[in-house]
XYZ file of C-alpha atoms in Angstrom:
139
model
C 97.374 136.257 116.431
C 97.371 132.922 114.794
C 97.378 132.830 110.995
C 96.592 129.223 110.019
C 96.363 128.966 106.368
C 96.061 125.329 105.932
C 92.641 124.019 104.762
C 91.259 120.524 104.508
C 91.235 119.305 100.918
C 87.614 119.233 99.473
C 87.875 115.425 98.799
C 88.679 114.802 102.356
C 85.738 116.876 103.444
C 83.553 114.800 100.979
C 84.794 111.535 102.312
C 84.274 112.491 105.877
C 80.857 113.926 105.241
C 79.774 110.808 103.393
C 81.052 108.649 106.086
C 79.263 110.620 108.766
C 75.968 110.709 107.246
C 76.287 107.080 105.754
C 76.988 105.705 109.338
C 74.161 107.482 110.948
C 71.863 106.566 108.109
C 73.020 102.978 108.525
C 72.196 103.026 112.209
C 68.736 104.543 111.397
C 68.094 101.782 109.011
C 69.127 99.225 111.564
C 66.700 100.695 114.042
C 63.843 100.735 111.652
C 64.396 97.159 110.256
C 64.698 96.004 113.838
C 61.301 97.654 114.614
C 59.891 95.756 111.500
C 61.071 92.592 112.923
C 60.071 92.826 116.590
C 56.722 94.386 115.541
C 56.068 91.449 113.268
C 55.613 93.597 110.273
C 57.608 91.268 108.206
C 57.326 87.429 108.721
C 60.778 86.107 109.821
C 62.646 83.273 108.011
C 63.085 81.494 111.272
C 60.088 81.825 113.735
C 60.819 83.621 117.078
C 59.551 80.370 118.873
C 62.201 78.253 117.008
C 64.940 80.999 117.612
C 64.464 80.931 121.464
C 64.641 77.204 121.622
C 67.998 77.219 119.597
C 69.575 79.962 121.743
C 71.417 77.538 123.844
C 72.555 75.443 120.905
C 75.699 75.593 118.875
C 75.350 77.854 115.750
C 75.642 74.675 113.461
C 72.421 73.585 114.876
C 70.534 76.901 114.515
C 71.913 76.877 110.798
C 70.642 73.442 110.164
C 67.351 73.543 111.974
C 66.560 77.099 110.696
C 67.566 76.262 107.141
C 69.703 79.436 107.265
C 72.354 79.807 104.609
C 75.935 80.746 105.354
C 78.143 83.271 103.679
C 76.350 85.756 101.387
C 73.371 83.291 101.251
C 71.570 85.468 103.578
C 70.993 87.977 100.636
C 68.286 85.780 99.157
C 66.233 86.216 102.428
C 66.726 89.989 102.654
C 62.851 90.270 102.458
C 62.207 88.364 105.668
C 61.992 90.179 109.107
C 65.017 88.416 110.658
C 67.198 89.204 107.690
C 66.198 92.679 106.491
C 68.384 94.208 109.472
C 71.370 92.833 107.499
C 70.784 95.713 105.080
C 71.837 98.496 107.612
C 74.851 96.232 108.745
C 76.003 95.856 105.220
C 75.595 99.569 104.406
C 77.440 100.570 107.618
C 80.372 97.966 106.782
C 80.448 99.090 103.155
C 80.455 102.828 103.793
C 84.350 103.084 103.373
C 83.929 101.454 99.930
C 81.214 103.880 98.962
C 83.189 106.986 100.367
C 86.142 106.022 98.265
C 84.374 106.065 94.994
C 83.949 109.761 94.584
C 87.690 110.299 95.559
C 88.678 108.485 92.315
C 87.226 111.462 90.248
C 88.305 114.036 92.748
C 91.946 112.897 92.337
C 91.826 112.523 88.571
C 90.414 115.943 88.543
C 93.335 117.358 90.566
C 95.731 115.428 88.351
C 96.867 113.042 91.088
C 96.532 109.650 89.477
C 98.624 107.845 91.999
C 96.079 108.799 94.684
C 93.110 107.860 92.290
C 94.967 104.557 91.763
C 95.254 103.958 95.462
C 91.394 104.620 95.998
C 90.660 102.071 93.205
C 92.966 99.454 94.774
C 91.556 100.172 98.275
C 87.954 99.641 96.783
C 89.161 96.341 94.999
C 90.878 95.077 98.264
C 87.787 95.805 100.486
C 85.452 94.084 97.841
C 87.656 91.040 97.706
C 88.001 90.637 101.508
C 84.156 90.977 101.843
C 83.458 88.421 99.036
C 84.561 85.580 101.081
C 86.641 84.266 98.158
C 89.732 83.631 100.475
C 87.497 82.196 103.374
C 88.008 85.067 105.857
C 84.992 87.157 105.177
C 81.790 87.654 103.687
C 79.606 86.297 106.320
């Protein structure tokens, strides 16, 4: 008979549960926003006819002719059919950051300030990387 007394800490369960449902929710959001785009419910920023003519062109040409911003500039176009799907992508990419937030309080409650500090630092590093400040992300 095995007597395994180890248990998964509640903060790890919270993290994994948030990540599980957040990822599936993000994928569902992407499916819904894609449907809004292809069904024409929301007007796209770059008309589909223009997109198809630019498929074989370099990205630079698409950005110029479609008047598409780079970096986080897409955020101002979030209400457009061809950019609303970014909401699900951003949520999916940001789930790790969101999952770290409740860990800070959980670790402070357990009187583990080093782990709480690591969670804060992880959030800051991920936000900094996504900001595009260093030119490696944020697109």
